[in-house]
Amino acid sequence: MSRVRLGFIGVGGIATGRHIPTFRTLDEVEITAVQDIDRERAVKVAEELGIPGVYTAIEDMYPHVDAVVICTPNKFHAPISIDAMNHGKHVLCEKPMALTAEECRRMIEAEQRNGVKLHIAYHYRFMKEAIASKKIIERGIIGAPIVVRVKGLRRRKVPGWGVFTNQELQGGGALIDYGCHLLDLAMYLMGDVKPVEVSSSTYNHLSRTNTVNEWGHFNRDTFEVEDHVSAFIRFDNGASMLFETSWAANIPEDENHISISGVDAGLDVFDMKVNQADEDLMTTMRIDYIKVDEPYSRLQAQDFISAVKNGTPLRVKSHEAMEVSKIIEAIYKSSQEQRSVRL
Ligand SMILES: NC(=O)c1ccc[n+]([C@@H]2O[C@H](COP(=O)([O-])OP(=O)(O)OC[C@H]3O[C@@H](n4cnc5c(N)ncnc54)[C@H](O)[C@@H]3O)[C@@H](O)[C@H]2O)c1
């Protein structure tokens, strides 16, 4: 394969704002096609960006692409990915992987059966803090992670565009849209762990009573998803996670926070620090410089294209993304049934 012929399915905000501009910078890629149920939008994007093929039916696009990037609402991630893989196409699918763990399982089955690559767009793993944290953990500096604290909190920033407050199309709100990134990154840093028990509460009171919002307007009467989540997650190796996410929190400022207590030292991922205690000294080492040459969006695109062209392993493995989806599903179930859920 000389250049990877790439098609986009769903060309709204994330496709036009991140993936298309990024993939266009890679020499090994030729963007040949776009498809969207909103044909007018697909035509406009193709015209503006000089993409030759616009398709109404996805099947008509397949002969013109080697791989597809799926940027539709969450409900369509699994069926469209499976169909594309069954047509022999490699897939980069936006997060979350799917609405349920069972859908994820079927996606992995299609990936394996068809011998193609399936990348789930958990891009936090390509951020410089994530790359450096993984190195610190793999070098054994903090020892095995035992307690992990995760906060993904936004102050009054419900996405006011698209279908982000529609339960049927998205499968949930702050957790499945935003918190999933921090959950995925935290689990990636913890290593090979499997969740075994989840206890949680989810809420949507704030957005239904108060629509003060920095990211556009949403309708409180059709706000169907959660805006706050708190959870406690146990893992098979005895490690545990305290998890909180919100996109409508009344807090002084947004917080992206992961801190990991290992058996030997602690690590703060954003605003990176390693916290140690040795004999009679306590030290905090601040990481001042992280050498990463490319922005995360380009690293992610390169990771996918290299896997497609050269068979290199993907940084986000589909079975890992499925573990994230298992936890998301268990968080919703635990809250709904007001009890802990065993996995
Ligand atoms: N990685 C990230 O940080 C990030 C950020 C934003 C969005 N996303 C994800 O990307 C996806 C899309 O989000 P967005 O912000 O671009 O939304 P959007 O509403 O701006 O765009 C979605 C597009 O999909 C099209 N569409 C809807 N159903 C379709 C179907 N069945 N087939 C083909 N096209 C269809 C819509 O017409 C629209 O053009 C979601 O899954 C979201 O979770 C990820």
CSV table of C-alpha atoms and ligand atoms in Angstrom, one decimal:
chain,number,residue,atom,x,y,z
A,1,MET,CA,0.0,0.0,0.0
A,2,SER,CA,1.6,3.3,-1.0
A,3,ARG,CA,-0.7,5.9,0.5
A,4,VAL,CA,-3.5,5.0,2.8
A,5,ARG,CA,-6.8,6.1,1.3
A,6,LEU,CA,-8.9,7.4,4.1
A,7,GLY,CA,-12.7,8.1,4.3
A,8,PHE,CA,-14.6,10.0,7.0
A,9,ILE,CA,-18.0,8.9,8.2
A,10,GLY,CA,-19.8,11.8,10.1
A,11,VAL,CA,-18.1,15.1,9.3
A,12,GLY,CA,-19.2,17.4,12.2
A,13,GLY,CA,-17.1,19.1,14.9
A,14,ILE,CA,-14.4,16.5,15.7
A,15,ALA,CA,-13.9,15.4,12.1
A,16,THR,CA,-13.5,18.9,10.7
A,17,GLY,CA,-11.9,20.4,13.8
A,18,ARG,CA,-9.3,17.7,14.5
A,19,HIS,CA,-9.0,14.6,12.4
A,20,ILE,CA,-9.3,15.9,8.8
A,21,PRO,CA,-6.8,18.8,9.4
A,22,THR,CA,-4.4,16.4,11.2
A,23,PHE,CA,-4.5,13.5,8.7
A,24,ARG,CA,-4.0,16.0,5.9
A,25,THR,CA,-0.5,16.7,7.3
A,26,LEU,CA,0.6,13.1,6.9
A,27,ASP,CA,2.4,12.3,3.6
A,28,GLU,CA,1.3,8.6,3.8
A,29,VAL,CA,-2.4,9.6,3.7
A,30,GLU,CA,-4.8,10.6,1.0
A,31,ILE,CA,-8.3,11.6,2.1
A,32,THR,CA,-10.5,10.3,-0.7
A,33,ALA,CA,-14.0,10.3,0.7
A,34,VAL,CA,-16.6,11.8,3.1
A,35,GLN,CA,-20.0,10.5,4.1
A,36,ASP,CA,-22.6,12.0,6.4
A,37,ILE,CA,-26.4,11.5,6.8
A,38,ASP,CA,-26.5,15.3,6.4
A,39,ARG,CA,-25.5,15.3,2.7
A,40,GLU,CA,-25.3,19.0,2.5
A,41,ARG,CA,-22.7,19.1,5.2
A,42,ALA,CA,-20.7,16.3,3.5
A,43,VAL,CA,-20.7,18.3,0.2
A,44,LYS,CA,-19.7,21.5,1.9
A,45,VAL,CA,-16.8,19.8,3.8
A,46,ALA,CA,-15.6,18.0,0.6
A,47,GLU,CA,-15.8,21.3,-1.4
A,48,GLU,CA,-14.0,23.3,1.2
A,49,LEU,CA,-11.2,20.8,1.8
A,50,GLY,CA,-10.9,19.5,-1.8
A,51,ILE,CA,-11.9,15.9,-1.0
A,52,PRO,CA,-13.0,14.2,-4.3
A,53,GLY,CA,-15.6,11.7,-3.1
A,54,VAL,CA,-18.9,12.5,-1.4
A,55,TYR,CA,-21.2,9.5,-0.6
A,56,THR,CA,-24.7,9.1,0.6
A,57,ALA,CA,-24.4,5.4,1.2
A,58,ILE,CA,-21.4,4.1,3.2
A,59,GLU,CA,-21.2,0.9,0.9
A,60,ASP,CA,-20.5,3.2,-2.1
A,61,MET,CA,-17.5,4.6,-0.3
A,62,TYR,CA,-15.8,1.3,0.5
A,63,PRO,CA,-14.2,0.7,-3.0
A,64,HIS,CA,-12.4,4.1,-2.6
A,65,VAL,CA,-10.9,3.7,0.9
A,66,ASP,CA,-8.5,1.4,2.8
A,67,ALA,CA,-9.5,2.8,6.2
A,68,VAL,CA,-12.3,4.9,7.7
A,69,VAL,CA,-12.5,7.4,10.6
A,70,ILE,CA,-15.9,7.2,12.3
A,71,CYS,CA,-17.1,10.4,13.9
A,72,THR,CA,-20.8,9.9,14.3
A,73,PRO,CA,-22.9,10.0,17.5
A,74,ASN,CA,-22.0,7.2,19.9
A,75,LYS,CA,-25.0,5.0,19.0
A,76,PHE,CA,-23.6,4.3,15.5
A,77,HIS,CA,-20.0,3.5,16.5
A,78,ALA,CA,-20.5,-0.2,16.8
A,79,PRO,CA,-22.7,-1.0,13.8
A,80,ILE,CA,-20.7,1.2,11.4
A,81,SER,CA,-17.3,-0.1,12.7
A,82,ILE,CA,-18.4,-3.7,12.3
A,83,ASP,CA,-19.8,-3.1,8.8
A,84,ALA,CA,-16.6,-1.4,7.7
A,85,MET,CA,-14.4,-4.1,9.2
A,86,ASN,CA,-16.5,-6.8,7.5
A,87,HIS,CA,-15.7,-5.0,4.3
A,88,GLY,CA,-12.0,-5.3,5.1
A,89,LYS,CA,-11.5,-1.7,6.2
A,90,HIS,CA,-9.3,-0.6,9.0
A,91,VAL,CA,-11.2,1.6,11.5
A,92,LEU,CA,-10.4,4.6,13.7
A,93,CYS,CA,-13.5,5.0,15.8
A,94,GLU,CA,-14.1,8.0,18.0
A,95,LYS,CA,-14.6,7.4,21.7
A,96,PRO,CA,-16.4,5.9,23.5
A,97,MET,CA,-15.8,2.6,21.7
A,98,ALA,CA,-19.6,1.8,21.9
A,99,LEU,CA,-22.7,2.0,24.1
A,100,THR,CA,-22.2,-1.3,25.8
A,101,ALA,CA,-19.5,-3.9,26.5
A,102,GLU,CA,-21.4,-6.4,24.4
A,103,GLU,CA,-21.2,-4.1,21.4
A,104,CYS,CA,-17.4,-3.7,22.1
A,105,ARG,CA,-17.1,-7.5,22.2
A,106,ARG,CA,-18.7,-7.8,18.7
A,107,MET,CA,-16.4,-5.1,17.4
A,108,ILE,CA,-13.3,-7.0,18.6
A,109,GLU,CA,-14.7,-10.2,17.1
A,110,ALA,CA,-15.0,-8.3,13.7
A,111,GLU,CA,-11.5,-6.9,14.1
A,112,GLN,CA,-10.0,-10.3,14.7
A,113,ARG,CA,-12.1,-12.2,12.1
A,114,ASN,CA,-11.2,-9.7,9.3
A,115,GLY,CA,-7.5,-9.2,10.3
A,116,VAL,CA,-7.9,-5.4,10.4
A,117,LYS,CA,-6.8,-2.6,12.8
A,118,LEU,CA,-9.4,-1.0,15.2
A,119,HIS,CA,-8.2,2.1,17.0
A,120,ILE,CA,-10.4,3.8,19.5
A,121,ALA,CA,-9.7,7.6,19.8
A,122,TYR,CA,-8.7,7.9,23.4
A,123,HIS,CA,-6.3,10.7,22.6
A,124,TYR,CA,-5.3,11.5,26.2
A,125,ARG,CA,-2.8,8.6,25.9
A,126,PHE,CA,-0.9,10.7,23.3
A,127,MET,CA,-0.5,13.8,25.5
A,128,LYS,CA,3.0,14.6,26.7
A,129,GLU,CA,2.1,14.1,30.4
A,130,ALA,CA,0.6,10.7,29.6
A,131,ILE,CA,3.8,9.6,27.7
A,132,ALA,CA,6.1,10.8,30.5
A,133,SER,CA,3.9,9.3,33.2
A,134,LYS,CA,3.9,5.9,31.5
A,135,LYS,CA,7.7,6.1,31.3
A,136,ILE,CA,8.0,6.9,35.0
A,137,ILE,CA,5.8,4.0,35.9
A,138,GLU,CA,7.5,1.6,33.6
A,139,ARG,CA,10.9,2.6,35.0
A,140,GLY,CA,9.6,1.5,38.4
A,141,ILE,CA,9.9,4.9,40.0
A,142,ILE,CA,6.6,4.8,41.9
A,143,GLY,CA,6.2,1.0,42.2
A,144,ALA,CA,2.9,-0.7,41.6
A,145,PRO,CA,-0.1,1.7,41.6
A,146,ILE,CA,-2.5,1.0,44.4
A,147,VAL,CA,-4.8,4.0,44.9
A,148,VAL,CA,-5.7,6.2,41.9
A,149,ARG,CA,-7.6,9.5,42.2
A,150,VAL,CA,-9.3,10.8,39.0
A,151,LYS,CA,-11.2,14.0,38.5
A,152,GLY,CA,-12.5,15.3,35.1
A,153,LEU,CA,-14.4,18.3,36.1
A,154,ARG,CA,-15.6,21.2,33.9
A,155,ARG,CA,-17.3,24.3,35.2
A,156,ARG,CA,-20.6,24.7,33.4
A,157,LYS,CA,-19.5,23.4,30.0
A,158,VAL,CA,-22.2,21.1,28.6
A,159,PRO,CA,-21.6,20.8,24.9
A,160,GLY,CA,-24.4,22.9,23.5
A,161,TRP,CA,-24.1,21.6,19.9
A,162,GLY,CA,-24.8,18.2,18.2
A,163,VAL,CA,-26.7,15.6,20.2
A,164,PHE,CA,-24.7,15.4,23.4
A,165,THR,CA,-27.7,15.6,25.7
A,166,ASN,CA,-29.7,12.9,23.9
A,167,GLN,CA,-29.6,9.7,25.8
A,168,GLU,CA,-30.6,7.4,22.9
A,169,LEU,CA,-27.9,8.7,20.5
A,170,GLN,CA,-25.1,9.2,23.0
A,171,GLY,CA,-25.8,6.6,25.7
A,172,GLY,CA,-25.1,9.1,28.5
A,173,GLY,CA,-23.5,12.5,29.3
A,174,ALA,CA,-20.5,13.7,31.2
A,175,LEU,CA,-19.1,10.2,31.8
A,176,ILE,CA,-19.4,8.7,28.4
A,177,ASP,CA,-18.4,11.9,26.7
A,178,TYR,CA,-15.6,13.4,28.8
A,179,GLY,CA,-14.9,11.4,31.9
A,180,CYS,CA,-14.1,8.3,29.8
A,181,HIS,CA,-10.9,10.0,28.6
A,182,LEU,CA,-9.5,10.3,32.1
A,183,LEU,CA,-10.8,6.8,33.1
A,184,ASP,CA,-9.0,5.4,30.0
A,185,LEU,CA,-5.7,7.2,30.8
A,186,ALA,CA,-5.8,6.2,34.4
A,187,MET,CA,-6.3,2.5,33.5
A,188,TYR,CA,-3.6,2.7,30.9
A,189,LEU,CA,-1.1,4.0,33.5
A,190,MET,CA,-2.2,1.4,36.0
A,191,GLY,CA,-1.1,-1.3,33.6
A,192,ASP,CA,-2.8,-4.6,33.0
A,193,VAL,CA,-5.7,-4.4,35.4
A,194,LYS,CA,-9.2,-5.6,35.2
A,195,PRO,CA,-12.2,-3.9,37.0
A,196,VAL,CA,-14.0,-6.3,39.3
A,197,GLU,CA,-16.5,-4.1,41.2
A,198,VAL,CA,-18.1,-0.6,40.8
A,199,SER,CA,-20.2,1.5,43.1
A,200,SER,CA,-21.5,4.8,41.9
A,201,SER,CA,-24.0,7.6,41.8
A,202,THR,CA,-25.0,9.7,38.8
A,203,TYR,CA,-27.0,13.0,38.8
A,204,ASN,CA,-28.6,15.3,36.3
A,205,HIS,CA,-30.2,17.8,38.7
A,206,LEU,CA,-28.0,20.8,38.0
A,207,SER,CA,-28.5,21.1,34.2
A,208,ARG,CA,-32.3,20.5,34.5
A,209,THR,CA,-32.6,23.4,36.9
A,210,ASN,CA,-29.9,25.8,35.8
A,211,THR,CA,-28.7,26.3,32.2
A,212,VAL,CA,-25.9,28.7,32.9
A,213,ASN,CA,-23.3,27.3,30.4
A,214,GLU,CA,-20.1,28.4,28.7
A,215,TRP,CA,-20.3,26.0,25.7
A,216,GLY,CA,-23.4,27.2,23.9
A,217,HIS,CA,-27.1,26.6,24.8
A,218,PHE,CA,-28.9,23.4,25.7
A,219,ASN,CA,-32.6,22.8,26.4
A,220,ARG,CA,-33.2,21.9,30.1
A,221,ASP,CA,-36.5,20.1,29.1
A,222,THR,CA,-34.7,17.7,26.8
A,223,PHE,CA,-31.6,17.3,28.9
A,224,GLU,CA,-31.7,13.5,29.4
A,225,VAL,CA,-28.2,12.6,30.4
A,226,GLU,CA,-26.1,12.8,33.6
A,227,ASP,CA,-24.0,15.9,34.4
A,228,HIS,CA,-22.3,14.5,37.6
A,229,VAL,CA,-20.8,11.1,38.4
A,230,SER,CA,-19.0,9.8,41.5
A,231,ALA,CA,-17.7,6.2,41.6
A,232,PHE,CA,-15.5,3.8,43.5
A,233,ILE,CA,-13.9,1.1,41.4
A,234,ARG,CA,-12.0,-2.0,42.6
A,235,PHE,CA,-9.5,-3.9,40.4
A,236,ASP,CA,-8.5,-7.5,40.3
A,237,ASN,CA,-5.0,-6.8,41.7
A,238,GLY,CA,-6.4,-5.0,44.8
A,239,ALA,CA,-5.9,-1.5,43.4
A,240,SER,CA,-8.8,1.0,43.6
A,241,MET,CA,-9.9,4.2,42.0
A,242,LEU,CA,-11.8,7.2,43.3
A,243,PHE,CA,-13.4,8.7,40.2
A,244,GLU,CA,-15.4,11.9,39.7
A,245,THR,CA,-16.5,13.6,36.5
A,246,SER,CA,-18.8,16.5,35.6
A,247,TRP,CA,-19.4,18.9,32.8
A,248,ALA,CA,-21.6,21.3,34.8
A,249,ALA,CA,-19.8,21.5,38.2
A,250,ASN,CA,-20.0,24.6,40.4
A,251,ILE,CA,-16.3,24.8,41.1
A,252,PRO,CA,-13.8,27.7,40.8
A,253,GLU,CA,-12.1,26.3,37.7
A,254,ASP,CA,-11.9,23.2,35.5
A,255,GLU,CA,-9.9,20.2,36.8
A,256,ASN,CA,-8.1,17.5,34.9
A,257,HIS,CA,-6.5,15.5,37.6
A,258,ILE,CA,-5.0,12.0,38.0
A,259,SER,CA,-2.8,11.2,40.9
A,260,ILE,CA,-1.5,7.7,41.6
A,261,SER,CA,-0.2,6.4,44.9
A,262,GLY,CA,2.3,3.6,44.1
A,263,VAL,CA,3.8,1.3,46.7
A,264,ASP,CA,7.1,3.4,46.5
A,265,ALA,CA,6.0,6.9,45.6
A,266,GLY,CA,3.2,9.1,44.2
A,267,LEU,CA,2.7,10.6,40.8
A,268,ASP,CA,0.6,13.6,39.8
A,269,VAL,CA,0.0,13.4,36.0
A,270,PHE,CA,-1.1,16.9,35.1
A,271,ASP,CA,1.3,19.5,36.4
A,272,MET,CA,3.6,16.5,36.7
A,273,LYS,CA,5.2,15.7,40.0
A,274,VAL,CA,6.7,12.7,41.7
A,275,ASN,CA,6.3,12.7,45.5
A,276,GLN,CA,8.7,10.5,47.5
A,277,ALA,CA,9.6,9.8,51.1
A,278,ASP,CA,13.0,8.4,52.0
A,279,GLU,CA,14.2,7.8,55.6
A,280,ASP,CA,13.7,11.2,57.2
A,281,LEU,CA,13.1,13.2,53.9
A,282,MET,CA,10.0,14.0,51.9
A,283,THR,CA,10.7,15.3,48.4
A,284,THR,CA,8.6,16.5,45.5
A,285,MET,CA,10.2,16.4,42.1
A,286,ARG,CA,8.5,18.7,39.5
A,287,ILE,CA,8.9,17.6,35.9
A,288,ASP,CA,9.8,20.8,34.1
A,289,TYR,CA,10.3,19.6,30.5
A,290,ILE,CA,9.0,16.7,28.6
A,291,LYS,CA,10.5,16.0,25.2
A,292,VAL,CA,7.7,15.2,22.8
A,293,ASP,CA,8.1,16.5,19.2
A,294,GLU,CA,4.5,16.4,17.9
A,295,PRO,CA,1.1,17.5,19.1
A,296,TYR,CA,-1.0,14.6,20.5
A,297,SER,CA,-3.5,14.7,17.6
A,298,ARG,CA,-0.6,14.0,15.1
A,299,LEU,CA,0.9,11.3,17.3
A,300,GLN,CA,-2.5,9.6,17.4
A,301,ALA,CA,-3.0,9.8,13.6
A,302,GLN,CA,0.6,8.5,13.0
A,303,ASP,CA,-0.1,5.6,15.4
A,304,PHE,CA,-3.1,4.5,13.4
A,305,ILE,CA,-1.5,4.9,10.0
A,306,SER,CA,1.7,3.1,11.0
A,307,ALA,CA,-0.5,0.2,12.3
A,308,VAL,CA,-2.3,0.1,9.0
A,309,LYS,CA,0.8,0.4,6.8
A,310,ASN,CA,3.4,-1.4,8.8
A,311,GLY,CA,1.5,-3.6,11.2
A,312,THR,CA,2.9,-1.8,14.3
A,313,PRO,CA,0.9,-2.3,17.5
A,314,LEU,CA,-1.7,0.3,18.3
A,315,ARG,CA,-1.2,2.3,21.5
A,316,VAL,CA,-5.0,2.0,22.3
A,317,LYS,CA,-5.8,-1.6,22.1
A,318,SER,CA,-9.5,-2.5,21.4
A,319,HIS,CA,-9.7,-4.9,24.4
A,320,GLU,CA,-8.4,-2.0,26.7
A,321,ALA,CA,-11.1,0.3,25.3
A,322,MET,CA,-13.6,-2.4,26.1
A,323,GLU,CA,-12.6,-2.4,29.7
A,324,VAL,CA,-13.4,1.3,29.9
A,325,SER,CA,-16.8,0.6,28.4
A,326,LYS,CA,-17.4,-2.1,30.9
A,327,ILE,CA,-16.8,0.3,33.8
A,328,ILE,CA,-19.0,3.0,32.1
A,329,GLU,CA,-21.8,0.5,31.8
A,330,ALA,CA,-21.3,-0.7,35.4
A,331,ILE,CA,-21.3,2.9,36.7
A,332,TYR,CA,-24.7,3.6,35.0
A,333,LYS,CA,-26.1,0.3,36.3
A,334,SER,CA,-24.8,0.7,39.8
A,335,SER,CA,-26.4,4.2,40.1
A,336,GLN,CA,-29.7,3.1,38.5
A,337,GLU,CA,-30.0,0.0,40.8
A,338,GLN,CA,-28.5,1.8,43.9
A,339,ARG,CA,-26.0,-1.0,44.6
A,340,SER,CA,-22.5,-2.2,43.8
A,341,VAL,CA,-22.1,-4.1,40.6
A,342,ARG,CA,-19.7,-7.0,40.2
A,343,LEU,CA,-18.0,-7.4,36.8
B,1,LIG,N1,-11.9,12.6,21.2
B,1,LIG,C1,-12.6,13.7,21.6
B,1,LIG,O1,-12.1,14.5,22.4
B,1,LIG,C2,-13.9,14.0,21.0
B,1,LIG,C3,-14.4,15.3,21.0
B,1,LIG,C4,-15.6,15.6,20.4
B,1,LIG,C5,-16.4,14.5,20.0
B,1,LIG,N2,-15.9,13.3,20.0
B,1,LIG,C6,-16.8,12.1,19.6
B,1,LIG,O2,-16.9,12.2,18.1
B,1,LIG,C7,-18.2,11.9,17.8
B,1,LIG,C8,-18.9,13.0,17.0
B,1,LIG,O3,-18.9,14.2,17.8
B,1,LIG,P1,-18.9,15.6,17.1
B,1,LIG,O4,-18.6,16.6,18.2
B,1,LIG,O5,-18.2,15.7,15.9
B,1,LIG,O6,-20.5,15.7,16.8
B,1,LIG,P2,-21.2,16.6,15.7
B,1,LIG,O7,-22.7,16.5,16.1
B,1,LIG,O8,-20.6,17.9,15.5
B,1,LIG,O9,-21.0,15.7,14.4
B,1,LIG,C9,-21.6,14.4,14.1
B,1,LIG,C10,-21.8,14.2,12.7
B,1,LIG,O10,-22.3,12.9,12.4
B,1,LIG,C11,-23.3,12.9,11.5
B,1,LIG,N3,-24.1,11.7,11.6
B,1,LIG,C12,-25.1,11.4,12.5
B,1,LIG,N4,-25.5,10.2,12.4
B,1,LIG,C13,-24.8,9.6,11.4
B,1,LIG,C14,-24.9,8.4,10.7
B,1,LIG,N5,-25.7,7.4,11.1
B,1,LIG,N6,-24.0,8.2,9.7
B,1,LIG,C15,-23.2,9.1,9.2
B,1,LIG,N7,-23.2,10.4,9.8
B,1,LIG,C16,-23.9,10.6,10.8
B,1,LIG,C17,-24.0,14.2,11.8
B,1,LIG,O11,-24.8,14.6,10.7
B,1,LIG,C18,-22.9,15.1,12.1
B,1,LIG,O12,-22.4,15.8,10.9
B,1,LIG,C19,-19.0,11.5,19.1
B,1,LIG,O13,-18.8,10.1,19.2
B,1,LIG,C20,-18.1,12.1,20.2
B,1,LIG,O14,-18.1,11.4,21.4
B,1,LIG,C21,-14.7,13.0,20.5
